Short mmCIF file of C-alpha atoms (C1' of nucleotides) in Angstrom, two decimals:
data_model
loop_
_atom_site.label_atom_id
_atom_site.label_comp_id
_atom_site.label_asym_id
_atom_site.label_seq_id
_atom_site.Cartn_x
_atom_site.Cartn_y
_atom_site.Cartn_z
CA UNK V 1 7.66 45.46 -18.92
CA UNK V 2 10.85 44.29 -17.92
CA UNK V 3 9.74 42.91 -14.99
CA UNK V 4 6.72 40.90 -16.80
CA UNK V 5 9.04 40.01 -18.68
CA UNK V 6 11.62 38.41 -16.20
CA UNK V 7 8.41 37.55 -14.03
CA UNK V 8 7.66 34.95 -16.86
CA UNK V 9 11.08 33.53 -17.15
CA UNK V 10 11.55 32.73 -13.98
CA UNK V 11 7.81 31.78 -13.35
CA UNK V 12 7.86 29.40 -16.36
CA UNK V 13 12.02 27.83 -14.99
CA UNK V 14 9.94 27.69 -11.83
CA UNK V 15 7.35 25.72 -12.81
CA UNK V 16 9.49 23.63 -15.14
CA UNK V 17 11.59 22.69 -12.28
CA UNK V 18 8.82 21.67 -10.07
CA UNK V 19 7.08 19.94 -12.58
CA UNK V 20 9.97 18.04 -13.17
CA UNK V 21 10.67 16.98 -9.27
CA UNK V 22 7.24 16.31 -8.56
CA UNK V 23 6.92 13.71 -11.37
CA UNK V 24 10.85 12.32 -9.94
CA UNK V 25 9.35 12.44 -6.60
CA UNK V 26 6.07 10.53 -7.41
CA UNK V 27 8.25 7.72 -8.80
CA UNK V 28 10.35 7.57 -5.70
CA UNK V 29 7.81 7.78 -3.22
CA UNK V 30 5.88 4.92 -5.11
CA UNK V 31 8.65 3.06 -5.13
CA UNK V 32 9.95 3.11 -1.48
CA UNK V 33 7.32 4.61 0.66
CA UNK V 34 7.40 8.13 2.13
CA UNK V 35 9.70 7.22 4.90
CA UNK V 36 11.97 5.37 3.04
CA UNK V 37 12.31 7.73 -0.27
CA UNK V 38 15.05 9.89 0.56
CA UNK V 39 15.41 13.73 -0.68
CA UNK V 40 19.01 12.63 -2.26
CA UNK V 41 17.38 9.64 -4.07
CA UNK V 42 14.72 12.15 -5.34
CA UNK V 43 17.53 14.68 -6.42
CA UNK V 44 18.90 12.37 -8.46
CA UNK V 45 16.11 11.30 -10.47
CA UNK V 46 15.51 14.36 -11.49
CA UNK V 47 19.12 15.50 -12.26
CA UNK V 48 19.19 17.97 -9.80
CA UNK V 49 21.35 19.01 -6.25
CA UNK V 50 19.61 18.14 -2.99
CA UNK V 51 19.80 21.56 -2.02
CA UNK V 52 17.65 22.62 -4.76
CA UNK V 53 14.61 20.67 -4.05
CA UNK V 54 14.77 22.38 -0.61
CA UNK V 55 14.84 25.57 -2.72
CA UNK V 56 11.41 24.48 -4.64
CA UNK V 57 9.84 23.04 -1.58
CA UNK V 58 11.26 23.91 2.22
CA UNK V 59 10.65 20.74 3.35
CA UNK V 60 9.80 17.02 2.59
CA UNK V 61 6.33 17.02 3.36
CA UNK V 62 5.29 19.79 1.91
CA UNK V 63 6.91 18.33 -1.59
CA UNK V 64 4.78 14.96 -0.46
CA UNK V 65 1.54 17.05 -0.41
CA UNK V 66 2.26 18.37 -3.52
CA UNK V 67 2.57 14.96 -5.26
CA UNK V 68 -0.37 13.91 -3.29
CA UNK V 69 -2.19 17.08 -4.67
CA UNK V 70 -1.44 16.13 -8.31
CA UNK V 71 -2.73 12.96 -7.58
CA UNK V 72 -5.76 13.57 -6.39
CA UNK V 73 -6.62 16.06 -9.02
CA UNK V 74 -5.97 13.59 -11.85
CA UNK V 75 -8.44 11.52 -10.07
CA UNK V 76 -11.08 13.68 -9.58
CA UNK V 77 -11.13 14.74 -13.89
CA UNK V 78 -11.44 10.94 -14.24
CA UNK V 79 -14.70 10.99 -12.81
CA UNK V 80 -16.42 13.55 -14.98
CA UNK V 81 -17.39 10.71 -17.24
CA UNK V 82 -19.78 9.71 -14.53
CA UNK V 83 -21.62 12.60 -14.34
CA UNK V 84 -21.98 12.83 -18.27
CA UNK V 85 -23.45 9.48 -18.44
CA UNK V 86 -26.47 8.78 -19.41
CA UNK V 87 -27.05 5.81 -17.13
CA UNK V 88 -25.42 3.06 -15.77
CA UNK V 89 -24.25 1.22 -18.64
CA UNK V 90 -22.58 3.79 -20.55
CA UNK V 91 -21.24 5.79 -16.84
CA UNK V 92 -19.88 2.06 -15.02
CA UNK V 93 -18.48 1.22 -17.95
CA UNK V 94 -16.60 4.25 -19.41
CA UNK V 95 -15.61 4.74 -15.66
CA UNK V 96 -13.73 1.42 -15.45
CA UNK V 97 -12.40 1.77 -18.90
CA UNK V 98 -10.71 5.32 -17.12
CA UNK V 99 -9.62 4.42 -14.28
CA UNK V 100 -8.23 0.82 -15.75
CA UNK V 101 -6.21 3.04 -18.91
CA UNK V 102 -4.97 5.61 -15.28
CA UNK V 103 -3.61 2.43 -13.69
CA UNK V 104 -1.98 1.43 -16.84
CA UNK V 105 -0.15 4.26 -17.75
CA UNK V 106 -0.09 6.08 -14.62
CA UNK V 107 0.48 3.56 -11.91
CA UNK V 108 2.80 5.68 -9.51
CA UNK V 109 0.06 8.27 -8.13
CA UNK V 110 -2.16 5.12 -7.29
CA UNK V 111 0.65 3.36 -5.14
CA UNK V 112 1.63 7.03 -3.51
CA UNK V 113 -2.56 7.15 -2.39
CA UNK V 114 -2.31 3.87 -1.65
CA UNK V 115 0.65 3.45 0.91
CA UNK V 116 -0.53 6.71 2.23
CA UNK V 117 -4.18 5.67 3.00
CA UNK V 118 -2.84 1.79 4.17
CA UNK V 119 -1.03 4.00 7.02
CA UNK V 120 -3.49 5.49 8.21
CA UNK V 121 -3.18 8.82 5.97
CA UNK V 122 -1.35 10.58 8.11
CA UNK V 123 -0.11 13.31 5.93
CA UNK V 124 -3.18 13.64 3.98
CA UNK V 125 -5.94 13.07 5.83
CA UNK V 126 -7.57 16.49 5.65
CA UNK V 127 -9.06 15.35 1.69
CA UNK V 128 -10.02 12.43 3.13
CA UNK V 129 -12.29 14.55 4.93
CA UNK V 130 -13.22 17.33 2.35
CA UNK V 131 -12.79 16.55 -1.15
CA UNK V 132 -12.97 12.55 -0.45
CA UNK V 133 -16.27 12.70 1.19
CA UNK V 134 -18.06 15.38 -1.11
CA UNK V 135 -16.73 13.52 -4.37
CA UNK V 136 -18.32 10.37 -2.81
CA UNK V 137 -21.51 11.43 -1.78
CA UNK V 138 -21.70 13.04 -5.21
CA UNK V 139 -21.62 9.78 -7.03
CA UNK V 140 -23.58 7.81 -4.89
CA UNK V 141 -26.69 9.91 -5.29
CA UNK V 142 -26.31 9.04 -8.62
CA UNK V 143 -25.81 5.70 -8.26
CA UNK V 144 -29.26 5.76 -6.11
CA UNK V 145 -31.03 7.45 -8.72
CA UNK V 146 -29.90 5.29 -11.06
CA UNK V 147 -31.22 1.99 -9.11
CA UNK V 148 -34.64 4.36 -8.22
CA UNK V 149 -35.00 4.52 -12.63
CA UNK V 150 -34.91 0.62 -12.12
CA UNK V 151 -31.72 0.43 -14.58
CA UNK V 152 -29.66 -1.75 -12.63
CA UNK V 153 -30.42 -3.60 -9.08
CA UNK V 154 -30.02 -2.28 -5.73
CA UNK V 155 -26.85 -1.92 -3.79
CA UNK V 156 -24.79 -0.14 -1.65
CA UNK V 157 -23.65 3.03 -3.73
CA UNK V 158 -20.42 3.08 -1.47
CA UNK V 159 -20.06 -0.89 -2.05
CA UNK V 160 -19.85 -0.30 -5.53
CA UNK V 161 -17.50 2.41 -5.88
CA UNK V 162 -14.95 0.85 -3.59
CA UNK V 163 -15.32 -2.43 -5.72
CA UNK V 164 -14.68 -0.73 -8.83
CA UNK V 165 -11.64 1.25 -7.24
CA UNK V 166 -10.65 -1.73 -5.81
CA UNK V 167 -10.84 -3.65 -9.16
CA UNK V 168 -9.07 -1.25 -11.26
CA UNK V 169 -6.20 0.67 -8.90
CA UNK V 170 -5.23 -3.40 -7.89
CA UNK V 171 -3.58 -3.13 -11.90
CA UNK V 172 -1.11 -0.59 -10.70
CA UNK V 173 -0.85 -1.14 -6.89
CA UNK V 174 -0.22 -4.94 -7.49
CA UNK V 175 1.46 -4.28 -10.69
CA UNK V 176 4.47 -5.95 -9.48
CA UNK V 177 2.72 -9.28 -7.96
CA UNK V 178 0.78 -9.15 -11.39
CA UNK V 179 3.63 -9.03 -13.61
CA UNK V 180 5.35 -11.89 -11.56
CA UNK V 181 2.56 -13.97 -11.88
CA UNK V 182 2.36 -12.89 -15.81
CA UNK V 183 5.67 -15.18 -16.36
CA UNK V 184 7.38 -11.69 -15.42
CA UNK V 185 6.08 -10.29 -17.81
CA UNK V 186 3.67 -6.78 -18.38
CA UNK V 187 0.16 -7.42 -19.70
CA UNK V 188 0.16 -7.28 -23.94
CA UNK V 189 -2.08 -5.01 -25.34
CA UNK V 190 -4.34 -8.00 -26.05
CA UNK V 191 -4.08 -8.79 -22.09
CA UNK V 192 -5.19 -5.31 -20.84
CA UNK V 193 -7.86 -5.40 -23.72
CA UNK V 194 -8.95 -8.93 -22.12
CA UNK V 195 -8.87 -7.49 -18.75
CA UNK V 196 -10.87 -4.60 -19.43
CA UNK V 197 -13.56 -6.80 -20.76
CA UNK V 198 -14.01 -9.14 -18.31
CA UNK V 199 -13.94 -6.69 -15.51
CA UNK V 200 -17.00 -4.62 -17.27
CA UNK V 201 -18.93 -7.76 -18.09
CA UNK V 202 -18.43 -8.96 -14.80
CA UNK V 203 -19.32 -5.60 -12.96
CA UNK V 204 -22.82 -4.73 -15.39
CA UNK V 205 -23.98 -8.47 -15.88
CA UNK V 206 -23.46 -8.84 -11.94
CA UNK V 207 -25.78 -5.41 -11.53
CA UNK V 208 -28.42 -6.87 -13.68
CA UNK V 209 -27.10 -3.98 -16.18
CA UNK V 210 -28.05 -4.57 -19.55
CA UNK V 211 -24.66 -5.98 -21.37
CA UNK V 212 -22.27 -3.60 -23.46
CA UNK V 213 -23.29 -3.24 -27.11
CA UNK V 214 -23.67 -6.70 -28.01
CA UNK V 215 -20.37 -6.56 -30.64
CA UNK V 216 -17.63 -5.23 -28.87
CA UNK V 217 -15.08 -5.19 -31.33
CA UNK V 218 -14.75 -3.03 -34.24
CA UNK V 219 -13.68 -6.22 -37.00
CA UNK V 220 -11.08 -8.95 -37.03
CA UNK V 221 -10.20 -11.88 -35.07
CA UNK C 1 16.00 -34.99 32.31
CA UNK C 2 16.76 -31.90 33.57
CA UNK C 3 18.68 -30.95 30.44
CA UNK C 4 15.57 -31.51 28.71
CA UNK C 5 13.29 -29.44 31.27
CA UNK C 6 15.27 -26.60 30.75
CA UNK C 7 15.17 -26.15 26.98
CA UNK C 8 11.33 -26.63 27.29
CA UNK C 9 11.20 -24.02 28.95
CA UNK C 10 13.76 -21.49 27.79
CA UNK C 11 12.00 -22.52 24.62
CA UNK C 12 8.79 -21.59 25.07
CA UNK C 13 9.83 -18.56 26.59
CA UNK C 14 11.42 -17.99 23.27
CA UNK C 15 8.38 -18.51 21.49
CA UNK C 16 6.32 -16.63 23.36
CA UNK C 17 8.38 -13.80 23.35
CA UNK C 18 9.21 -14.15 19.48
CA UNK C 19 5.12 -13.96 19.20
CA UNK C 20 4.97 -11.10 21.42
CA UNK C 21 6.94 -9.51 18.94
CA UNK C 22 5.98 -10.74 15.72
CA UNK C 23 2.20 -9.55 16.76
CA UNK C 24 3.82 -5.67 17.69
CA UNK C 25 5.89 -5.28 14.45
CA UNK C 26 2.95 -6.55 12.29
CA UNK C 27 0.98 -3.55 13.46
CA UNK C 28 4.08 -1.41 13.75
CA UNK C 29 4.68 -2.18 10.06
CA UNK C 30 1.61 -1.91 8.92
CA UNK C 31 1.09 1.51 10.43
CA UNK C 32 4.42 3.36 9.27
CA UNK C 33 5.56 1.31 6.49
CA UNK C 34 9.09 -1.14 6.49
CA UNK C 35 11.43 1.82 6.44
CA UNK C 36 8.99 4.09 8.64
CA UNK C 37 8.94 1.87 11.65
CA UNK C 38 11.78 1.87 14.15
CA UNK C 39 13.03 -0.85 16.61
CA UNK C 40 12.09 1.39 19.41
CA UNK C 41 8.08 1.47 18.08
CA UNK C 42 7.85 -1.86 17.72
CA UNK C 43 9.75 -2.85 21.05
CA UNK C 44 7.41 -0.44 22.69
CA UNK C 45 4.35 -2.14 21.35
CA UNK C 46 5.65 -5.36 22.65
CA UNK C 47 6.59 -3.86 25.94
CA UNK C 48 10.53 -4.83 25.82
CA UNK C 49 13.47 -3.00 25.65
CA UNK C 50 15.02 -2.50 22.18
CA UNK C 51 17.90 -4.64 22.67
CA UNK C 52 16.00 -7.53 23.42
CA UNK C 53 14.57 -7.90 19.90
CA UNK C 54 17.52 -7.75 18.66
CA UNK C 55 18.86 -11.13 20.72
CA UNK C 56 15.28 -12.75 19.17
CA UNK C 57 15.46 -11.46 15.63
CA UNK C 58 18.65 -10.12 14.50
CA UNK C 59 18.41 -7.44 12.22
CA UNK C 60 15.14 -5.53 11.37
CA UNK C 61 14.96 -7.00 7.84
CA UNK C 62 15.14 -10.63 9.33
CA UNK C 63 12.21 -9.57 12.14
CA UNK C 64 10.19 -7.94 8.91
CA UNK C 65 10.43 -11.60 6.97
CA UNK C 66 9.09 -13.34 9.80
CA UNK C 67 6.23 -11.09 9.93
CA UNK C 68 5.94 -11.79 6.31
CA UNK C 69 5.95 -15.38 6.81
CA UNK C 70 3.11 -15.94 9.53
CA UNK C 71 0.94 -13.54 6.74
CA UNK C 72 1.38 -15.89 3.88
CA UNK C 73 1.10 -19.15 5.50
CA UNK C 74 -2.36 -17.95 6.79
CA UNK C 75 -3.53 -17.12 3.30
CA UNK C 76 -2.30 -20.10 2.23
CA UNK C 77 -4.92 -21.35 4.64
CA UNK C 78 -7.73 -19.43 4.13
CA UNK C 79 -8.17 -21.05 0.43
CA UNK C 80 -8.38 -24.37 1.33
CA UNK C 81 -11.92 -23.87 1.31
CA UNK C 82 -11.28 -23.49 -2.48
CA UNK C 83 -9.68 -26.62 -2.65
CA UNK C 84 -12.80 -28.80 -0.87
CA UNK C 85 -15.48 -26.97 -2.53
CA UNK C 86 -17.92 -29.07 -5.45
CA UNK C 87 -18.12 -26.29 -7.38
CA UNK C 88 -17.91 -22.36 -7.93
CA UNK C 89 -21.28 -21.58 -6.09
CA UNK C 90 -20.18 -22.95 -3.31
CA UNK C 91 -16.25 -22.45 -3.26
CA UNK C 92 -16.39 -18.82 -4.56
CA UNK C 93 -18.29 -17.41 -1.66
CA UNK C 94 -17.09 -19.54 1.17
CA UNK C 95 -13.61 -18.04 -0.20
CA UNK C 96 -15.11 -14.77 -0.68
CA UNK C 97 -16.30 -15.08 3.02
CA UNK C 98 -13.07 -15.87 4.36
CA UNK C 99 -10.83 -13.48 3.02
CA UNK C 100 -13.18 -10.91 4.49
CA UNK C 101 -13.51 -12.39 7.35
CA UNK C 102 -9.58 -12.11 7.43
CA UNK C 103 -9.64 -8.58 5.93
CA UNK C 104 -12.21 -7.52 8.97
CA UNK C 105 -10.49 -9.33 12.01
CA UNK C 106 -6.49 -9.73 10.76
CA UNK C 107 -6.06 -6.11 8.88
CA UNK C 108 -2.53 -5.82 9.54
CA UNK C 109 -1.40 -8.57 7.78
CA UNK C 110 -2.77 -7.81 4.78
CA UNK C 111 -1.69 -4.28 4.66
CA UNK C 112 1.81 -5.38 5.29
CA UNK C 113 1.87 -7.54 2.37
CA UNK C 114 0.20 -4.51 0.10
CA UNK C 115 2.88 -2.29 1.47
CA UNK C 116 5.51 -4.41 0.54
CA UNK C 117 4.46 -5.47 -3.26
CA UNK C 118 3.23 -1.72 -3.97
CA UNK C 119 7.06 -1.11 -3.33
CA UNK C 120 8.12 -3.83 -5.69
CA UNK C 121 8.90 -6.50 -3.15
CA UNK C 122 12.25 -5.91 -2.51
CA UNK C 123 12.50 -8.04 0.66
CA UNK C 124 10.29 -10.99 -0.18
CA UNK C 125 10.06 -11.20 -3.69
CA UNK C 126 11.30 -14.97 -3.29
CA UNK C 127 7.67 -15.78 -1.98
CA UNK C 128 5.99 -14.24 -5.00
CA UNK C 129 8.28 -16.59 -7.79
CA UNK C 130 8.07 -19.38 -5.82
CA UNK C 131 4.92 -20.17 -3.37
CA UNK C 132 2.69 -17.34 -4.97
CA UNK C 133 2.80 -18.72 -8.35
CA UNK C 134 2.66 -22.11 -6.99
CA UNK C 135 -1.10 -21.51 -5.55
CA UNK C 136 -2.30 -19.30 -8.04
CA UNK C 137 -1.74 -22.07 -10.85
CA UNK C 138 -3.36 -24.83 -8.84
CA UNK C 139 -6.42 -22.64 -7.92
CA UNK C 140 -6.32 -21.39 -11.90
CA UNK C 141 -6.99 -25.00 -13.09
CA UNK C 142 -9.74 -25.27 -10.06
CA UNK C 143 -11.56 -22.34 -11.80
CA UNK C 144 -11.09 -23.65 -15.70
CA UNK C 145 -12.36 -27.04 -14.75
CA UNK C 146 -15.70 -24.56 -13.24
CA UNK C 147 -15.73 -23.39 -16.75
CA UNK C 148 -14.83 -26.75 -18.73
CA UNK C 149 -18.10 -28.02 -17.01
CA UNK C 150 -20.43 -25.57 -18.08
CA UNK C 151 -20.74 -24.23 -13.71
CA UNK C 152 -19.74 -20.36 -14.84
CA UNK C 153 -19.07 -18.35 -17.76
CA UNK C 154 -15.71 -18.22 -19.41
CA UNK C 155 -13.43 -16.04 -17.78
CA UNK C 156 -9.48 -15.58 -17.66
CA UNK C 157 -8.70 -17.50 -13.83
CA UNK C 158 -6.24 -15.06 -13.45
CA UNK C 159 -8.32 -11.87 -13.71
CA UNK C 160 -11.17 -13.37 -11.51
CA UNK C 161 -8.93 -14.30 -8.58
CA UNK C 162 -7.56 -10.53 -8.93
CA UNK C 163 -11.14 -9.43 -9.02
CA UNK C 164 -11.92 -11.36 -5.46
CA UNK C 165 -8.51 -10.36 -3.81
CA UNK C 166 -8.67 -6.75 -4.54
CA UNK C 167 -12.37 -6.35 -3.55
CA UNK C 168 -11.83 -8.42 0.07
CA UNK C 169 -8.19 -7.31 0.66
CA UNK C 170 -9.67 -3.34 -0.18
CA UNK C 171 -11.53 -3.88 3.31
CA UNK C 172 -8.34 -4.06 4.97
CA UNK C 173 -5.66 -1.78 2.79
CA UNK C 174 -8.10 0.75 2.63
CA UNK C 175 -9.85 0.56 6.01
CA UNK C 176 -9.13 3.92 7.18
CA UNK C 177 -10.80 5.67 3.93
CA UNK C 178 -13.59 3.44 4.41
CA UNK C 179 -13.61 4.27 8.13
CA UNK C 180 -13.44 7.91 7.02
CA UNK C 181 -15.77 7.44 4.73
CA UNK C 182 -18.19 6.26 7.26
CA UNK C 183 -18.85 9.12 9.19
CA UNK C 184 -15.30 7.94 10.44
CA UNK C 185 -17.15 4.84 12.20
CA UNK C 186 -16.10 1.14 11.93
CA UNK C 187 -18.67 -0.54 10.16
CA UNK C 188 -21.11 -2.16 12.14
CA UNK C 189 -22.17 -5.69 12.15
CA UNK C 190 -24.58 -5.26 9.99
CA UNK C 191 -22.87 -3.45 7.37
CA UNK C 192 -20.45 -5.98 7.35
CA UNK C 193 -23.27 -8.34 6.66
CA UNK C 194 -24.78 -6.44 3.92
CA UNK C 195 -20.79 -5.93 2.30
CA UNK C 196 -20.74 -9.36 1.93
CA UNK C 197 -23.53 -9.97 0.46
CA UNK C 198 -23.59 -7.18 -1.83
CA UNK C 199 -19.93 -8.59 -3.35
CA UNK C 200 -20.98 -12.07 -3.19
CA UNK C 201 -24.20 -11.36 -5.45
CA UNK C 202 -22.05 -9.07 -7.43
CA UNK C 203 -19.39 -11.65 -8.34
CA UNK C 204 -21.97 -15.25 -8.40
CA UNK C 205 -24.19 -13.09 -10.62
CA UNK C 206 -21.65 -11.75 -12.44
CA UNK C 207 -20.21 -15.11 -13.47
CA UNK C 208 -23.42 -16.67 -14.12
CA UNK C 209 -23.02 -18.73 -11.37
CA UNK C 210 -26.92 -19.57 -9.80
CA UNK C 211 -27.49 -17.51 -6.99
CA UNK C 212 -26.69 -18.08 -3.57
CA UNK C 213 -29.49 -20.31 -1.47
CA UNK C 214 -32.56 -17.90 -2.15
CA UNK C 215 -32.95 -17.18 1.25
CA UNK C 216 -30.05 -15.98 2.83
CA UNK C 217 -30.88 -15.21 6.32
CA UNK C 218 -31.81 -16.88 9.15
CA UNK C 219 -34.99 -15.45 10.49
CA UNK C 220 -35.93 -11.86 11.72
CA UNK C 221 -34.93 -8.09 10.47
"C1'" DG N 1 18.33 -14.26 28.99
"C1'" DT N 2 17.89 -9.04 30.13
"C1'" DC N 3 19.02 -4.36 29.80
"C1'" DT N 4 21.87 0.30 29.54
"C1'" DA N 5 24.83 2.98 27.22
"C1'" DT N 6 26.93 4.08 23.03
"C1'" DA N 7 29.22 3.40 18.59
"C1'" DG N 8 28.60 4.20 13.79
"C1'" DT N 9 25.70 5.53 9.94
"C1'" DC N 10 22.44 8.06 7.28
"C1'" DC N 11 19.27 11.68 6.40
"C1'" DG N 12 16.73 16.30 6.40
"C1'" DA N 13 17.76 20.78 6.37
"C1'" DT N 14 20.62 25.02 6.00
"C1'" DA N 15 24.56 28.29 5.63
"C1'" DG N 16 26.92 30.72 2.57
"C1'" DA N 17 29.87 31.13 -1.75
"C1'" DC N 18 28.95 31.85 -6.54
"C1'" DG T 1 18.60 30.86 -8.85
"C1'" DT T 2 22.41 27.16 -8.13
"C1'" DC T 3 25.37 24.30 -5.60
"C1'" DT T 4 28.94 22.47 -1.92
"C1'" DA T 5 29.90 21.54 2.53
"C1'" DT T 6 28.23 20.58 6.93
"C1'" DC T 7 25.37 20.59 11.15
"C1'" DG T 8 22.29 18.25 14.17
"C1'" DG T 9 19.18 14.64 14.97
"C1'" DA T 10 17.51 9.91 14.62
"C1'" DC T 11 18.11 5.30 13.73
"C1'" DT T 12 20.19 0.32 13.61
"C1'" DA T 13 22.99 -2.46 15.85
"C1'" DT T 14 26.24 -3.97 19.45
"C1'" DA T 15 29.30 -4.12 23.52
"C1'" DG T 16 29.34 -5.44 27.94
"C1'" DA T 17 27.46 -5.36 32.86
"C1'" DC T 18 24.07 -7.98 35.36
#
DNA sequence: GTCTATAGTCCGATAGAC
DNA sequence: GTCTATCGGACTATAGAC
């Protein structure tokens, strides 16, 4: 009993503490690269000693994998929506919408995946091979089926998905070049709202989709 | 006279070498990142001894703006086409063409650049407020006077030339998951082919722009 | 202009006290 | 489980011979 007991404690101060350098870490390692984020710089965002995040993870990779391994995850629960859908229009659509709102508010596991797969993936690139390629096929069958139904017209499944990745992770990768070109500014509400649009209509008119609901606001303006 | 003979030649020696090793760190760089890449990689790649790039370029940081420079100035180029084009049929995928064409031959350059403003562009962040903005406004009032005249539907300039960088530069940045993706092939000529026309269709159609010349190839298949 | 040898700095990782 | 102090290695940059 005892020991449950104490088992939780420090189970739950472990976790705590490695939830809380993982999220330092992700910022860090967005920020500067893997080679160039330091352990010290990490320990310091999170309000902690070096010597502890050696205690939570041995060694700087292995902490790297972990943030890679949150990452990925995150990603993969995004994608759910697409196997939901009921075709095209509703699955492209509510798929952009997702990964657009992860790039907004989550921009520092995109820039991690993305320096990481711009070098060649060194680290990672064992789910490149396994989860990567399974996930993809996945969605490309039904991206075929969907263009077999005659609901939208024929393309590369593969094209597509690595347009609308490229469309949407570009808002947090490029966040910086975006916001300097935005007067130095972040995107308004109104902005990401505008952004969001034009990217769907732009993706579904150019598939010969039929367009989203033809009133896509709720009231006003 | 002889004076003159000998700087001609001591400076194209200089050149030369200075290309030798602005070609070596663009791949080093790309490959491992600003801080990832040492003196002794990239001095390697050239084939020199270490202390010889630092006679040519003093300090890494000056070496890594160079590399920087020869990138931009060649997209700069690349969107001339933009410039001389009648109208968005025509200028869209000729630009479209080109920065793929870039992505496919000139990879390293590109993933440089994504390196560096995923990180915040902390070296070269000059370039972004100054010739950055410059170009994007001019080719922003290209695209509204497209729209003013009825050539394409309304869309925010901005968000479009996003749109067309992130789904051409993604061929480059992203190469090795695409690679990986592949059956961890290249893509063959062929593929390349259909990419293009695939995100050409995609973006023309898209837009509302008329279609590209009904019969796009040649002859045989 | 070329190259070797090294100075000086910074970082990942660990030992060991608490 | 926490933290300080430090080791050992790697890197940028330079001094100085050729």
């Amino acid at each position: 009993m005892i020991l449950s007991t104490q088992r939780n404690q420090s189970g739950s101060k472990r976790k705590e503490n490695e939830a809380l350098i993982i999220t330092a870490a992700e910022k860090i390692f967005a920020d500067m690269g893997y080679a160039g984020a330091t352990m010290q710089q990490i320990a310091d965002a999170a309000g902690l000693p070096k010597a502890n995040l050696h205690y939570y993870f041995p060694t700087k990779e292995i902490l790297y994998r972990n943030v890679i391994d949150k990452i990925f995850n995150l990603w993969l629960e995004a994608a759910d929506i697409f196997d939901a859908a009921e075709g095209p229009k509703d699955g492209l659509s509510s798929y952009i919408d997702a990964k657009l709102e992860s790039s907004r508010h989550f921009p520092n596991g995109s820039k991690v995946w993305a320096n990481e797969v711009i070098q060649g993936a060194p680290i990672i690139q064992d789910y490149l091979e396994s989860k990567l390629t399974a996930w993809t096929h996945s969605k490309a069958e039904i991206i075929e089926m969907w263009i077999a139904k005659g609901l939208m017209d024929p393309i590369n499944p593969k094209t597509l998905l690595y347009f609308i990745w490229s469309a949407t992770q570009h808002y947090a990768d490029f966040q910086h070049q975006i916001r300097t070109l935005n007067n130095n500014s972040d995107l308004t509400e109104a902005q990401w709202r505008e952004v969001k649009e034009d990217i769907k209509k732009l993706v579904l008119k150019g598939l010969g989709v039929k367009q989203v609901s033809e009133c896509p606001t709720i009231s006003d303006e």
